[in-house]
XYZ file of C-alpha atoms in Angstrom:
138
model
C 0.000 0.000 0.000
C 1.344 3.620 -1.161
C 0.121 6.204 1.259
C -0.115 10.538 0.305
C -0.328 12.999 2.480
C -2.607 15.695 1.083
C -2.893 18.882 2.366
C -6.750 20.819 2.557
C -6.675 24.489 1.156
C -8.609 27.567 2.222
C -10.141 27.262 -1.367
C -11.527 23.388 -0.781
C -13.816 24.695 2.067
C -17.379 25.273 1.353
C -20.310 27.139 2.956
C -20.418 24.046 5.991
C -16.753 24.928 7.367
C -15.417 21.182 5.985
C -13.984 20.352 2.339
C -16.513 20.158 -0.435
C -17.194 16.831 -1.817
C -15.989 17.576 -5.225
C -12.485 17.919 -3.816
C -12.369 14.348 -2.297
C -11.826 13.274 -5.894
C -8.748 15.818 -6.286
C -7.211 14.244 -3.326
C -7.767 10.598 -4.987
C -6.040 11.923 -7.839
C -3.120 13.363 -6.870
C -2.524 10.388 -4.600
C -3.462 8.101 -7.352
C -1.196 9.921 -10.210
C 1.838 9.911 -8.034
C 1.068 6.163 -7.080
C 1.164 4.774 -10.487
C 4.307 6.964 -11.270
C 5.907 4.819 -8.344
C 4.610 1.444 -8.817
C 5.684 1.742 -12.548
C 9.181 3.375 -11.683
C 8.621 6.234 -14.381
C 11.194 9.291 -13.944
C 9.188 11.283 -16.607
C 5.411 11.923 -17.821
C 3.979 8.598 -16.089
C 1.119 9.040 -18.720
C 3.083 8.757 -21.975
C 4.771 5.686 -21.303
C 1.635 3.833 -20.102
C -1.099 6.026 -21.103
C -4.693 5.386 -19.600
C -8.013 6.897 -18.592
C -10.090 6.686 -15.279
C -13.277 5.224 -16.458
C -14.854 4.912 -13.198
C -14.464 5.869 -9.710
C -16.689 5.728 -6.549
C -16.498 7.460 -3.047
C -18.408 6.786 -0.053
C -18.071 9.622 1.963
C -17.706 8.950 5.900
C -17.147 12.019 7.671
C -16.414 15.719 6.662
C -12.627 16.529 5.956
C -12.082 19.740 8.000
C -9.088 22.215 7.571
C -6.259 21.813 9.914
C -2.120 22.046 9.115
C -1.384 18.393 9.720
C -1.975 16.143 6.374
C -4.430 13.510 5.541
C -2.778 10.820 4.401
C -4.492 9.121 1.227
C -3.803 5.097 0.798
C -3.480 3.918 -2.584
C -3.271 0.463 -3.627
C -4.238 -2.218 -6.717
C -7.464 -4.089 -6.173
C -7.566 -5.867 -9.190
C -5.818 -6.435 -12.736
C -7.737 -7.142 -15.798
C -6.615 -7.671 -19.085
C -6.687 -4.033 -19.892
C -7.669 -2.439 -17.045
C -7.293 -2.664 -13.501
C -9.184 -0.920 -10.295
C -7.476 1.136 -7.297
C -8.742 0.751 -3.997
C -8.351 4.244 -2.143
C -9.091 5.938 1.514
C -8.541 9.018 2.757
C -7.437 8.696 6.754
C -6.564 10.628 9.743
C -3.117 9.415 11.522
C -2.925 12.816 13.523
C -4.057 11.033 16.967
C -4.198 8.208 18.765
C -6.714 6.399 16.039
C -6.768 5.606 12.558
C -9.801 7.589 11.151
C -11.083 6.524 7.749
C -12.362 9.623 6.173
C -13.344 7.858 2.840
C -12.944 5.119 0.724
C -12.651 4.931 -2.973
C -12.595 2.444 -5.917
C -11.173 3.359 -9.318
C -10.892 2.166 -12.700
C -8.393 2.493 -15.154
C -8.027 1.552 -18.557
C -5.488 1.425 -20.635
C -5.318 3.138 -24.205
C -3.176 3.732 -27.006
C -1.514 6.832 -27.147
C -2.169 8.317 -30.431
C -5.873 6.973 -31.122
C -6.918 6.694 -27.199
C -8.723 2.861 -28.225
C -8.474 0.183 -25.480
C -5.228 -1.761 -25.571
C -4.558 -4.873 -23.560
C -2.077 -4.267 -20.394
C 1.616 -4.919 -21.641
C 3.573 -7.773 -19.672
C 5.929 -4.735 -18.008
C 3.351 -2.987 -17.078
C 1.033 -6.069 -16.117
C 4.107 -7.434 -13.877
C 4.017 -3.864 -12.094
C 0.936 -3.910 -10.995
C 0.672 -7.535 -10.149
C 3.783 -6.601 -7.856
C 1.423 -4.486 -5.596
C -1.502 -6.345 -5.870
C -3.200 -6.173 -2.275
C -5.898 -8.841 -2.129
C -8.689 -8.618 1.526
């Protein structure tokens, strides 16, 4: 499991005094993007050597995210591989105190896609063994 801290902003506040919905999903993305740069040891643009789009992602949303200084931390971690996709299991947590408070929890699915016409393309064996290598089955 990869974990991100993540840092709330003045401007992901809303109306309520806790961070708007919306920006759950820009936490899960930032966490997510640097994630796959890791797990597939890129150096450069993680999305031009193994281009792909999120198809689908899900949040159920347990408690309001409130701003403070400390960081959230945001797990990451593969779910599943497919032949040309594969899904991200995701949570947004609390490790300031003495418990571990899950904030959120996320599922996401990526596909992979060629480059220049953006069709589905089957997972290549590098990138397949990658993923496979951080594969967290529950």
């Amino acid at each position: 499991m990869y974990t991100h801290p993540v840092l709330v902003r003045w401007s992901d506040i809303d109306s309520y005094d806790h961070v708007n919905n919306v920006r759950y999903f820009d936490y899960l993305q930032e966490a997510r993007i640097a994630f796959l740069g890791q797990v597939m040891e890129t150096t450069g643009d993680f999305f031009a050597q193994y281009p792909c789009v999120l198809v689908s992602q899900t949040v159920d949303y347990l408690r309001p995210i409130l701003l403070r200084h400390p960081p959230y931390d945001v797990d990451v971690w593969i779910a599943s591989v497919g032949t040309s996709s594969y899904t991200l299991g995701s949570r947004i947590v609390d490790r300031s105190g003495e418990s571990e408070d899950v904030y959120a929890k996320a599922e996401s699915v990526i596909v992979a896609v060629d480059g220049t016409t953006h069709a589905k393309r089957p997972l290549g064996d590098p990138e397949r063994a990658a993923l496979l290598k951080h594969l967290v089955t529950t």
